[in-house]
GROMACS .gro file of C-alpha atoms in nm:
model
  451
    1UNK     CA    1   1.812   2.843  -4.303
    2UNK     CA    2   2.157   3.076  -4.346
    3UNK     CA    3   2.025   3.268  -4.064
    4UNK     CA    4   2.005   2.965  -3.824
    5UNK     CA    5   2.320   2.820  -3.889
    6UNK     CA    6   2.483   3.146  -3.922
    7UNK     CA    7   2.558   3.315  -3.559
    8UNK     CA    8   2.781   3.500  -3.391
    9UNK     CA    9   3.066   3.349  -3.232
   10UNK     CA   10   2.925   3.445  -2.862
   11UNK     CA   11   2.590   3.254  -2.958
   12UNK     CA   12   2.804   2.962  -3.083
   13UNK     CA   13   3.031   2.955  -2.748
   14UNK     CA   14   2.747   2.969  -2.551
   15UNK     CA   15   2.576   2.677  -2.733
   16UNK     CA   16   2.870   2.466  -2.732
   17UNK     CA   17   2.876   2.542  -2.341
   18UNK     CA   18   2.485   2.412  -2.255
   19UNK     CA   19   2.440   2.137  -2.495
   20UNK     CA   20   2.875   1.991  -2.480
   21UNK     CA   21   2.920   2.034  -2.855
   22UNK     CA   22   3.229   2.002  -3.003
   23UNK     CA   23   3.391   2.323  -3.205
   24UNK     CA   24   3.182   2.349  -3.546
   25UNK     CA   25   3.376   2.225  -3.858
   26UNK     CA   26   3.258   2.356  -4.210
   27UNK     CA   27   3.144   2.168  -4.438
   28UNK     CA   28   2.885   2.065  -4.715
   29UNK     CA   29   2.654   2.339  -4.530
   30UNK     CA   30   2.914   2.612  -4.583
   31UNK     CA   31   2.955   2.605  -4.944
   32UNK     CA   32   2.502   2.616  -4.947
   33UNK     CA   33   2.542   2.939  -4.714
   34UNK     CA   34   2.835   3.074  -4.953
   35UNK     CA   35   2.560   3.064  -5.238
   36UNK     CA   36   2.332   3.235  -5.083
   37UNK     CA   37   2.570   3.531  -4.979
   38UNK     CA   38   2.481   3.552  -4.621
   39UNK     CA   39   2.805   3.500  -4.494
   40UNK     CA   40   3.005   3.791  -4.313
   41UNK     CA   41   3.338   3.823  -4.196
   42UNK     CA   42   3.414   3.696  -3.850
   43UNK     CA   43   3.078   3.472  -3.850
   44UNK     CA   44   3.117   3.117  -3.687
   45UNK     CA   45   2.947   2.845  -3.903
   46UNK     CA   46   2.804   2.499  -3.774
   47UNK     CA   47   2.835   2.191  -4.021
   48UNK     CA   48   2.528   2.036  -4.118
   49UNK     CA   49   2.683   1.709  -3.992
   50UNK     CA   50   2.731   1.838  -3.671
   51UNK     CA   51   2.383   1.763  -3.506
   52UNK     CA   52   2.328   2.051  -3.233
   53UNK     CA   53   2.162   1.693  -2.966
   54UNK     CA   54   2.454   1.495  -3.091
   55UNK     CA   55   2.652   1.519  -2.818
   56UNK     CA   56   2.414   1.574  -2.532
   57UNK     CA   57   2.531   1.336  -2.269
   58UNK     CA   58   2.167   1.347  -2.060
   59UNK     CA   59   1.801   1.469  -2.060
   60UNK     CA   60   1.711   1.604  -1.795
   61UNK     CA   61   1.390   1.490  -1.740
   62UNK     CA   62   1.131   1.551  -1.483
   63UNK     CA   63   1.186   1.254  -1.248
   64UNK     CA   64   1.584   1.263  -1.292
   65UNK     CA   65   1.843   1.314  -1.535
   66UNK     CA   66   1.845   1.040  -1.862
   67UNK     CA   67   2.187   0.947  -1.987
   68UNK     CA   68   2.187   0.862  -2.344
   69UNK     CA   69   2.365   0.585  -2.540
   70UNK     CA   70   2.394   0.534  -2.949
   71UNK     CA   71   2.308   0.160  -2.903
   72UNK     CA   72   1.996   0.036  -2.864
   73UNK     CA   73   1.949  -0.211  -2.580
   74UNK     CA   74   1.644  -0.344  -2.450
   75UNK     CA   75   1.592  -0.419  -2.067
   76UNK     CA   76   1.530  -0.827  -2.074
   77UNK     CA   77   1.184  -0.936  -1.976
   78UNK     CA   78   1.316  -1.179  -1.704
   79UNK     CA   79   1.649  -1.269  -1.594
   80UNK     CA   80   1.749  -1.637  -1.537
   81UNK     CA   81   1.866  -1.520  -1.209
   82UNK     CA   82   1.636  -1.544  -0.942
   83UNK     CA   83   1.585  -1.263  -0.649
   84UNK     CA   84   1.716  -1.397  -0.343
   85UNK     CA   85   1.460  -1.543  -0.020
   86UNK     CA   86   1.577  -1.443   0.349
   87UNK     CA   87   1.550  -1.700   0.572
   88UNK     CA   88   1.673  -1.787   0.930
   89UNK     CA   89   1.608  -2.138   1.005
   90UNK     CA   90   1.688  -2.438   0.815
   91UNK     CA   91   1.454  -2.741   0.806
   92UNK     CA   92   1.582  -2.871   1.128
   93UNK     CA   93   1.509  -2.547   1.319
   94UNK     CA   94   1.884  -2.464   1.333
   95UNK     CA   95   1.987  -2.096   1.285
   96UNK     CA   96   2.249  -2.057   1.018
   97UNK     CA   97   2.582  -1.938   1.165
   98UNK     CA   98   2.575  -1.612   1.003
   99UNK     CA   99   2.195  -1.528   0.994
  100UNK     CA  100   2.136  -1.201   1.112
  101UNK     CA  101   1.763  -1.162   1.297
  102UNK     CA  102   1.566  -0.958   1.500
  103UNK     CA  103   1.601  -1.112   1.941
  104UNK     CA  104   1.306  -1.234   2.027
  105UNK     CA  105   1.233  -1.287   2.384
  106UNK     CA  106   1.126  -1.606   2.600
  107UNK     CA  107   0.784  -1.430   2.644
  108UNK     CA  108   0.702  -1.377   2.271
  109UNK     CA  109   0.834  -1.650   2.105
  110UNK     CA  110   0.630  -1.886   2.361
  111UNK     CA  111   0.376  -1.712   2.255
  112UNK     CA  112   0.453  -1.687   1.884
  113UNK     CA  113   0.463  -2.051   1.915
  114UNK     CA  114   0.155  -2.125   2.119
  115UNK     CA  115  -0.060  -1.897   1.872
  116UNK     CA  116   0.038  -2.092   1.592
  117UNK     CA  117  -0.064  -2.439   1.717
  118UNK     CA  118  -0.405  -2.247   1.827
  119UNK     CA  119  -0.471  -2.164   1.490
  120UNK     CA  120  -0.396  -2.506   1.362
  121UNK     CA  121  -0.653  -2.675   1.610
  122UNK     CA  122  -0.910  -2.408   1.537
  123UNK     CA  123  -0.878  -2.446   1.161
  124UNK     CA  124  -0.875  -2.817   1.177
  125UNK     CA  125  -1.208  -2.824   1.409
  126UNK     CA  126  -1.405  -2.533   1.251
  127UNK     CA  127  -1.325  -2.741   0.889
  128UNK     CA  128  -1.422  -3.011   1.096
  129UNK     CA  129  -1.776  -2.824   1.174
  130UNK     CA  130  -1.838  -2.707   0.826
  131UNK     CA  131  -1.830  -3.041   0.696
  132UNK     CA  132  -2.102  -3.172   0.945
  133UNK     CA  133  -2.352  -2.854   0.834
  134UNK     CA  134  -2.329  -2.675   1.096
  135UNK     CA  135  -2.137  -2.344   0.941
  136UNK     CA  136  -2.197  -2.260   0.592
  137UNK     CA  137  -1.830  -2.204   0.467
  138UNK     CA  138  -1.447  -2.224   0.603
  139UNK     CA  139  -1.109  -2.198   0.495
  140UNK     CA  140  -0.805  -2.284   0.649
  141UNK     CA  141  -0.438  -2.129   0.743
  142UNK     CA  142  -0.261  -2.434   0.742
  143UNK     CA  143   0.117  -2.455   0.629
  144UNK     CA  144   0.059  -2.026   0.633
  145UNK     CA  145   0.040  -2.033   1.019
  146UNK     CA  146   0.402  -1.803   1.018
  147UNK     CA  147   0.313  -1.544   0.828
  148UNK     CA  148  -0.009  -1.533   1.064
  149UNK     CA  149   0.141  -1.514   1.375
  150UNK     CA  150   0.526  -1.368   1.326
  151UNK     CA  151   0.401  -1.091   1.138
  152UNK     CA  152   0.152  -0.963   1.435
  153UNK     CA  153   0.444  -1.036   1.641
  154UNK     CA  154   0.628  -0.760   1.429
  155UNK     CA  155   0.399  -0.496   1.453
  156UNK     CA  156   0.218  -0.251   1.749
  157UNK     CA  157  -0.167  -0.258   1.820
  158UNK     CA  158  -0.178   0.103   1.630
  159UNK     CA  159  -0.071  -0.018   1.298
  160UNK     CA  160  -0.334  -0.061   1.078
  161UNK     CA  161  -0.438  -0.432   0.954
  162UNK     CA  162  -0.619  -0.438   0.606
  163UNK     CA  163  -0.666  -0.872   0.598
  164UNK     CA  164  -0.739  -1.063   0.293
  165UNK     CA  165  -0.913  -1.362   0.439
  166UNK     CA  166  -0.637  -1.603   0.512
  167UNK     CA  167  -0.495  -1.395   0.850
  168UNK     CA  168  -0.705  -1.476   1.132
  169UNK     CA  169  -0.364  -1.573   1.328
  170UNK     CA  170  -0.296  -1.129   1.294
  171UNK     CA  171  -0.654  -1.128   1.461
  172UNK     CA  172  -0.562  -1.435   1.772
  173UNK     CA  173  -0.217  -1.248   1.848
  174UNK     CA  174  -0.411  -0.908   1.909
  175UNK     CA  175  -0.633  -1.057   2.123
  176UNK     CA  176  -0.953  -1.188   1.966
  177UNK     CA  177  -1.091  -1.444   2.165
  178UNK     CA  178  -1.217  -1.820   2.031
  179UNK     CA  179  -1.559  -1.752   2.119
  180UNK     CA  180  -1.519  -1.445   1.915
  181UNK     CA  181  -1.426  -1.630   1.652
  182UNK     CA  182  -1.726  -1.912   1.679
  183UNK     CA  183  -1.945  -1.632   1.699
  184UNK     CA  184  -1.869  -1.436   1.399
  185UNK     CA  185  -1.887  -1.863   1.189
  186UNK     CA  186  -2.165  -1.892   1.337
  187UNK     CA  187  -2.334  -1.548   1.275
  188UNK     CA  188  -2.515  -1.495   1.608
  189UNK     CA  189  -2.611  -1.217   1.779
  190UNK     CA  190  -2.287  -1.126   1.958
  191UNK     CA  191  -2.139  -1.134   1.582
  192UNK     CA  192  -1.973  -0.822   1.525
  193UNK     CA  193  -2.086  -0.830   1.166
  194UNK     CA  194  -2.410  -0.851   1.284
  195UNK     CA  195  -2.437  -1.240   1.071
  196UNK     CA  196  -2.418  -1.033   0.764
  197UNK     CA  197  -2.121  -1.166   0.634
  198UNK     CA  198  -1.969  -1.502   0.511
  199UNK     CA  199  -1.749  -1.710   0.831
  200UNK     CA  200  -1.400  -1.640   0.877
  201UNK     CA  201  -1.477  -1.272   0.738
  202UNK     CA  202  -1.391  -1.116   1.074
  203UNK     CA  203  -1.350  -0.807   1.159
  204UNK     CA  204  -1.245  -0.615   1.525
  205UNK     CA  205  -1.223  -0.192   1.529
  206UNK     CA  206  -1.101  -0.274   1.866
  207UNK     CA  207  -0.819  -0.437   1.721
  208UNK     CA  208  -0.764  -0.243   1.419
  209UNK     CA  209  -0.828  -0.512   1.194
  210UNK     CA  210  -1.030  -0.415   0.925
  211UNK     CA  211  -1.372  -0.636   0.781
  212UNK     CA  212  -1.227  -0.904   0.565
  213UNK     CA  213  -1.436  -0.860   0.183
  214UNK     CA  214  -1.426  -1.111  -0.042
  215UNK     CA  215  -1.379  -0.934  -0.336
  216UNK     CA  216  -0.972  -0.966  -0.465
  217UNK     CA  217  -0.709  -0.702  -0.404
  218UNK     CA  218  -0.967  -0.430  -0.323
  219UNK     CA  219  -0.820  -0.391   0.061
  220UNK     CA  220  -0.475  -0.270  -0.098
  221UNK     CA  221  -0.552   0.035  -0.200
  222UNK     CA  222  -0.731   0.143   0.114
  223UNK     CA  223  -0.448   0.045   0.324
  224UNK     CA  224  -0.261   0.311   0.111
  225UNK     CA  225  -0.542   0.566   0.181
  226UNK     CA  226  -0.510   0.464   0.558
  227UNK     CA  227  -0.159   0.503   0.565
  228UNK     CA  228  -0.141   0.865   0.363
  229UNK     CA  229  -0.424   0.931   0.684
  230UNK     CA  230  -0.166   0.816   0.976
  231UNK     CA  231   0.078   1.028   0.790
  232UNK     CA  232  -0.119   1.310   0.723
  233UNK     CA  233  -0.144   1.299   1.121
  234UNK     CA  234   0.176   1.248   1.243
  235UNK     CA  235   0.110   0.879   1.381
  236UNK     CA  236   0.428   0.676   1.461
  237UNK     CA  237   0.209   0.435   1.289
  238UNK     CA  238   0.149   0.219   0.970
  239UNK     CA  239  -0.083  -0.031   0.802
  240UNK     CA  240  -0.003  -0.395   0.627
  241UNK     CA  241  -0.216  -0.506   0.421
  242UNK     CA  242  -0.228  -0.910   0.285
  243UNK     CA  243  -0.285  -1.071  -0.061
  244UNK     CA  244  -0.218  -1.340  -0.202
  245UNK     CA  245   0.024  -1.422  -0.520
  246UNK     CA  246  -0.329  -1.396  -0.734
  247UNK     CA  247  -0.407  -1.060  -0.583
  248UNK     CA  248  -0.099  -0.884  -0.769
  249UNK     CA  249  -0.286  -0.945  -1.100
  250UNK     CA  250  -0.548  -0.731  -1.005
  251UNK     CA  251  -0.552  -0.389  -1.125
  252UNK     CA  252  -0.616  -0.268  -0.734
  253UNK     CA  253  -0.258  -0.365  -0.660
  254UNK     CA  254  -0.092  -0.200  -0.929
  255UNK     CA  255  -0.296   0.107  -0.874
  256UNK     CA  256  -0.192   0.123  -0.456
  257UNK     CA  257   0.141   0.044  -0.562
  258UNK     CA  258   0.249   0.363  -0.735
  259UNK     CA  259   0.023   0.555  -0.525
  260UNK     CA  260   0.218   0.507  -0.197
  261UNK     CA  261   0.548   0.567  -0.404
  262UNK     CA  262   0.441   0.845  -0.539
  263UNK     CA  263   0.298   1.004  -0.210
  264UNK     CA  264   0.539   0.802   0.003
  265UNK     CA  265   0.321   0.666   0.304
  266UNK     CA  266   0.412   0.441   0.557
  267UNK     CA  267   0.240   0.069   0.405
  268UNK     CA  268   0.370  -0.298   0.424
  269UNK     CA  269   0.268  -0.469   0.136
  270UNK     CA  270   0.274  -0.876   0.237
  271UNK     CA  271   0.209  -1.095  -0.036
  272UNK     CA  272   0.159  -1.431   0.067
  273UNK     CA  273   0.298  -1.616  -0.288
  274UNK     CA  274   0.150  -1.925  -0.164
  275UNK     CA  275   0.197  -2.147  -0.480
  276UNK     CA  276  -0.176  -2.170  -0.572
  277UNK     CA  277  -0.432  -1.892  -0.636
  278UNK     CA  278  -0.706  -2.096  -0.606
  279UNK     CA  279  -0.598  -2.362  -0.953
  280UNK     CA  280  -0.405  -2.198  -1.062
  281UNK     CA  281  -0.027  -2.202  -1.052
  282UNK     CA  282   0.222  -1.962  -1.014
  283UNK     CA  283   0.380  -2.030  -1.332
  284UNK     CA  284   0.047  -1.949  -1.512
  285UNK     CA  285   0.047  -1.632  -1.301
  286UNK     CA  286   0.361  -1.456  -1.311
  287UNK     CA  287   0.645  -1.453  -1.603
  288UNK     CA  288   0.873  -1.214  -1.380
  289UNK     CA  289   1.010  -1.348  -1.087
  290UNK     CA  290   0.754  -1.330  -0.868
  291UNK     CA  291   0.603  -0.995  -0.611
  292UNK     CA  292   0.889  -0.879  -0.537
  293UNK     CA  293   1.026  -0.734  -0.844
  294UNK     CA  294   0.680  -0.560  -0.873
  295UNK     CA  295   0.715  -0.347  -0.611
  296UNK     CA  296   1.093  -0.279  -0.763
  297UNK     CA  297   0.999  -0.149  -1.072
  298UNK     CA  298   0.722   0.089  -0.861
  299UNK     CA  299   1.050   0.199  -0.665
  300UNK     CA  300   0.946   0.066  -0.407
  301UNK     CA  301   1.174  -0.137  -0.125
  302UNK     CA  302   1.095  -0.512  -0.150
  303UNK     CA  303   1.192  -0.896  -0.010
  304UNK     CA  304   1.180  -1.174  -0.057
  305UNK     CA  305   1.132  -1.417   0.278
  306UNK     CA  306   1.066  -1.767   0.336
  307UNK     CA  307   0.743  -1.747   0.450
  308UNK     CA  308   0.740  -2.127   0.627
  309UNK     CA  309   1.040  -1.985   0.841
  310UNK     CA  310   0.889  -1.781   1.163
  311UNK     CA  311   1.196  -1.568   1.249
  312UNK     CA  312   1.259  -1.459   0.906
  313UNK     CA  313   0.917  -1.395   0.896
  314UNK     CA  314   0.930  -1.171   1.214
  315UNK     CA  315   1.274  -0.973   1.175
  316UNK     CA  316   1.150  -0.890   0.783
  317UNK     CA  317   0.853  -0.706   0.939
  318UNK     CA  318   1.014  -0.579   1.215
  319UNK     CA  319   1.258  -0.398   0.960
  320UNK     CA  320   0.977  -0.326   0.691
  321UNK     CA  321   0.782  -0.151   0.983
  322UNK     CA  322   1.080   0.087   1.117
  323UNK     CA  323   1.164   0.187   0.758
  324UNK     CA  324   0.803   0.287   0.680
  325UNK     CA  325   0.765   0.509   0.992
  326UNK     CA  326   1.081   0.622   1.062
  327UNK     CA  327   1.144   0.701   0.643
  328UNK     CA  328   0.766   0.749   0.566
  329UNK     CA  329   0.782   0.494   0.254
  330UNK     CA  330   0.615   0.143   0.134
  331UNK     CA  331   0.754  -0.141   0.192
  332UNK     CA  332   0.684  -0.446  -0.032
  333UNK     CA  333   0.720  -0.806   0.145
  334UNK     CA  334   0.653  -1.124  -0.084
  335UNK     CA  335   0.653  -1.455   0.150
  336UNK     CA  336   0.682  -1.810  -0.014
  337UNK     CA  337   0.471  -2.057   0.156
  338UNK     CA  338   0.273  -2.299   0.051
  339UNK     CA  339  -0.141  -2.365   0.103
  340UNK     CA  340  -0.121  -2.697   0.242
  341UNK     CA  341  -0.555  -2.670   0.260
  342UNK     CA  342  -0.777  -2.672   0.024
  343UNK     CA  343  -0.842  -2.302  -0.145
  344UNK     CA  344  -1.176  -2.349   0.112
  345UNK     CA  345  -1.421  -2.563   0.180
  346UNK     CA  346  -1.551  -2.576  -0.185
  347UNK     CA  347  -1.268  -2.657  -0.359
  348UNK     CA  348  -1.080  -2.992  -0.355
  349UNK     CA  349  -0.744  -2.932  -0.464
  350UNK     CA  350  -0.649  -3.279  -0.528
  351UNK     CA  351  -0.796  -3.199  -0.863
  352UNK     CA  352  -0.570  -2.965  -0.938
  353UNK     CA  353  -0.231  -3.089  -0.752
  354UNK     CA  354  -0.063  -3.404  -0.650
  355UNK     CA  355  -0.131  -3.543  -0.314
  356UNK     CA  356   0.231  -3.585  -0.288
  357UNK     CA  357   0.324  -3.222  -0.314
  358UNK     CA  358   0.068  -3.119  -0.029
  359UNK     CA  359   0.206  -3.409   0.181
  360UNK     CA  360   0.581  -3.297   0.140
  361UNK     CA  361   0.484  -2.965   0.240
  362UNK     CA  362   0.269  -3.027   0.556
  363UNK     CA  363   0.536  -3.259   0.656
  364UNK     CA  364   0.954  -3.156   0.549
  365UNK     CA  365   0.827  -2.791   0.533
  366UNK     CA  366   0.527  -2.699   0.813
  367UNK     CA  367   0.636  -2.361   0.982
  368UNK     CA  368   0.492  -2.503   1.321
  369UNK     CA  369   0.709  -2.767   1.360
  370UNK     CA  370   1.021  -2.611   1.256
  371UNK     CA  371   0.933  -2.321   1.504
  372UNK     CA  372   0.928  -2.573   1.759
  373UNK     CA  373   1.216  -2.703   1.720
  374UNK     CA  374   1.370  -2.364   1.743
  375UNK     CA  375   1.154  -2.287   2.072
  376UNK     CA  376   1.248  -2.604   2.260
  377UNK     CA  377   1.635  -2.606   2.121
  378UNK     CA  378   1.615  -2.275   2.352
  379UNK     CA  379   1.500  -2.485   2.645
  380UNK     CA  380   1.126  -2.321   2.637
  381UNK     CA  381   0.900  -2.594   2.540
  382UNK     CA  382   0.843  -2.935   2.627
  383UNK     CA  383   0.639  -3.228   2.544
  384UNK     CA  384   0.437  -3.207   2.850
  385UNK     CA  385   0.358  -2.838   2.760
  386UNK     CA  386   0.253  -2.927   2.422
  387UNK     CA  387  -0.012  -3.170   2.546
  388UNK     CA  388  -0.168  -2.919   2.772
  389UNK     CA  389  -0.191  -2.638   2.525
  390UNK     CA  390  -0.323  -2.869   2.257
  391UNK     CA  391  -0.592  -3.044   2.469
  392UNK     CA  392  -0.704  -2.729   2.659
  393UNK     CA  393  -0.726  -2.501   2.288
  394UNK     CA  394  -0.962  -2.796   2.173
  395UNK     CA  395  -1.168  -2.772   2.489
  396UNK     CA  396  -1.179  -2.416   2.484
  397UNK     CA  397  -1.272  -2.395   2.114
  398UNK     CA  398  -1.570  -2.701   2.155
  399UNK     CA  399  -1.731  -2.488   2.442
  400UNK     CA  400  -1.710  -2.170   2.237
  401UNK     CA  401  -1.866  -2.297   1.948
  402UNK     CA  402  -2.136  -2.465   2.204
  403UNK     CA  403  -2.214  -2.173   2.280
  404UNK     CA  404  -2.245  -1.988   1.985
  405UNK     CA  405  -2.467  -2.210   1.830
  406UNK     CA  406  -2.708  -2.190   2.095
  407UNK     CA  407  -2.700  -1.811   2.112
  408UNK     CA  408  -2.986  -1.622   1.952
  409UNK     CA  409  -2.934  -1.492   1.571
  410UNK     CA  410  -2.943  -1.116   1.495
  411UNK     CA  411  -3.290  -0.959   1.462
  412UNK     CA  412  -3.403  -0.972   1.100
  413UNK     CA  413  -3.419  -0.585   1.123
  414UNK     CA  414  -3.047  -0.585   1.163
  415UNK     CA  415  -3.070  -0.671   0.773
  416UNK     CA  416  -3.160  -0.271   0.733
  417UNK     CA  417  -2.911  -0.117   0.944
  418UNK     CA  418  -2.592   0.057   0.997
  419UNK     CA  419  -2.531   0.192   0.650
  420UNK     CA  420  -2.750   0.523   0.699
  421UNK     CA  421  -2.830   0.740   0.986
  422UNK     CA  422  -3.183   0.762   0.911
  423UNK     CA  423  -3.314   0.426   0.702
  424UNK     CA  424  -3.449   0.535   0.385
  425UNK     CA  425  -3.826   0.485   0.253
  426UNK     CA  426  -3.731   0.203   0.018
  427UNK     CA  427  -3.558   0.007   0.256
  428UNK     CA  428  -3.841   0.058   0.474
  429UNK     CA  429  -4.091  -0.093   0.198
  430UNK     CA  430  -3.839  -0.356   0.177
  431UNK     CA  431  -3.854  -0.468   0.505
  432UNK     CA  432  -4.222  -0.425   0.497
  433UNK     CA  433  -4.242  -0.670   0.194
  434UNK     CA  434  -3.997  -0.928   0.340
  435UNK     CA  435  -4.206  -0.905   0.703
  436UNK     CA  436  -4.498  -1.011   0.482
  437UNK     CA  437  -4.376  -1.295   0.304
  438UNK     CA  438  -4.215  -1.455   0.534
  439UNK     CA  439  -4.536  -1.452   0.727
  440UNK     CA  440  -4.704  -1.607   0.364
  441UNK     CA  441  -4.434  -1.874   0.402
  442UNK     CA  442  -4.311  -1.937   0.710
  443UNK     CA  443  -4.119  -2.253   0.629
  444UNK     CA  444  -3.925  -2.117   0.373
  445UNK     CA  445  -3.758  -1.890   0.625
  446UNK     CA  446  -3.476  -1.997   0.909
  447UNK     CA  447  -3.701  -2.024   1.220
  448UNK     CA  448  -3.404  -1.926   1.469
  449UNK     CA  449  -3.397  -1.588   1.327
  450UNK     CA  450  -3.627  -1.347   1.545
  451UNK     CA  451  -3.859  -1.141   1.326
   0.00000   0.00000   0.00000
């Protein structure tokens, strides 16, 4: 031990340079070293008391350097602070005087406006046609119609949209026609899915807008993997991807998360903290303060918007999608809304909820309405216009979905296809062995699918 503490007085000096020690005092140690006769004239001598990490300021740690402290402080779990929610528009439709937002022109925001109300007559008729039989399953957009619409507004027909299943207002703004939509609920021939998946699971490579899946959170990380791709490529591109407030307890969102930090790829994150996931409540869900301090403690940029508000809506994505091009980093945006509907059409959430919250929310706090107010304050809607667009979207839509129930179904062979090249021998035998009893039992079978 004499020999460590014992040095020469360059060692020492250089020592006390790198680690910001303070000049060695002797002490207890020096009388042990004394007894052992090591000691030599002109040898520098470090107390025992003086610990060589004592007075190390910072680590420096992979990542960045570490300051130390001698107290010991925990970070708090939660503040009683809240993160602040950007928002535009007040109830009324009124602008706040200092409210800084993106322009939007006469052209877009007539059309922001006229998409919305679109989506709330389709929703309300295809619920409408689920009810009677005549699709198999539905759920609806209302009171989430902004985030829909404002957020397609936001973005170019190259970024990349990975959907959850509540965004078929990102699908209308790009172009997907109603009769598009009636075909894919109805699962026809002209269904791009080929009727192999659930209704309002669209899907439109034309459009960019990935296959809605059922399955939770699982679209997040292959956003990320989409976005590392445009990057990877140079595209002045990125992809958003949607969830809902129950999504961010999955272990897929936690997972995509850190993975564009780390690799720093150009992805919007939208969270759509819509008050319910499915029964249960937010305050069962989260003890932080919501999303957005998730993607904080990733290290990742984040916001908090008011989802119900349709130019806060559209100037947060607008920013979120320059700084994850132009910067090459994620962007986390968490939107509070409210699902007015029912999680879908088997779930009644009256048995969950108070009839009374749902009614103050499709009425003081619809995004449509409060749009509209905005749109016409500007001099660019009217009564007269809002009959027309109304009346002809339900026309439109009842002919569509005329027509897709009369078209054909997909082939039953369709079953078998498009997930090899060449269809393997056991799928083969399968089809074989379904051909065969369906022939056994012909009434057991649909009768409007060709076999």
């Amino acid at each position: 031990m004499a020999g460590w503490f014992a040095r020469s007085s360059t060692l020492a000096r250089h020592l006390g340079r790198k680690m910001s020690m303070t000049p060695p005092a002797a002490g207890g140690c020096l009388r042990s070293i004394r007894r052992h006769g090591t000691l030599k004239a002109g040898d520098t001598v470090l107390s025992c008391t003086d610990d060589p990490y004592r007075h190390q300021q910072m680590l420096d740690f992979p990542g960045g350097k570490v300051m130390f402290v001698p107290e010991m402080n925990f970070l708090p779990g939660s503040t009683s602070e809240r993160i602040n929610c950007y928002r535009v528009l007040d109830d009324n439709g009124q602008t706040f005087s200092k409210s800084k937002f993106q322009e939007l022109s006469k052209e877009d925001a007539v059309k922001m406006y006229t998409d919305m109300v679109t989506l709330q007559v389709m929703d309300t008729i295809f619920y409408e046609a689920q009810r009677q039989g005549r699709i198999s399953f539905y759920l609806t957009s209302i009171g989430e119609e902004a985030i829909n619409v404002a957020s397609a507004a936001a973005l170019k027909i190259d970024d990349v949209v990975f959907p959850q299943y509540r965004e078929p207002g990102v699908l209308l703004w790009r172009g997907f026609t109603l009769q598009e939509f009636a075909n894919q609920c109805f699962g026809n021939k002209l269904d791009y899915g080929k009727g192999r998946q659930m209704p309002i699971h669209y899907g439109s490579s034309r459009l960019n807008y990935y296959t809605v899946s059922s399955p939770i959170a699982t679209q997040i990380p292959h956003a990320v993997g989409a976005a590392y791709s445009l990057k990877m490529d140079g595209k002045k591109a990125c992809t958003i991807t949607y969830f809902g407030d129950g999504g961010t307890s999955e272990g897929d969102f936690h997972a995509a998360l850190n993975f564009a930090a780390v690799m720093e790829v150009p992805v919007i994150f939208f969270c759509r903290n819509n008050g319910w996931a499915i029964s249960t409540p937010t305050t069962e869900q989260f003890r932080s303060d919501g999303a957005v301090v998730r993607g904080q403690a990733y290290g990742i940029h984040s916001i908090r918007i008011d989802g119900n508000d349709a130019l806060a809506v559209y100037s947060a994505v607008h920013a979120a999608r320059e700084m994850a091009i132009s910067e090459s980093r994620p962007i986390l945006i968490e939107a509070l809304t409210y699902r007015v509907g029912h999680h879908s059409t088997s779930d009644d959430s009256t048995k969950y909820r108070s009839t009374d919250e749902i009614e103050h929310w499709r009425t003081a706090r619809d995004p449509v309405s409060k749009f509209r107010k905005w749109v016409e304050g500007n001099g660019w809607w009217s009564d007269v216009a809002e009959e027309e667009h109304r009346s002809n979207t339900r026309k439109e839509l009842l002919r569509a979905i005329q027509i897709a129930e009369r078209t054909q179904k997909p082939s039953l062979s369709e079953l078998f296809t498009d997930v090899y090249d060449q269809v393997p021998r056991n799928l083969l035998e399968q089809e074989k062995t379904l051909r065969e009893t369906i022939k056994k039992n012909p009434n057991d079978y649909p009768s409007d699918v060709p076999v």
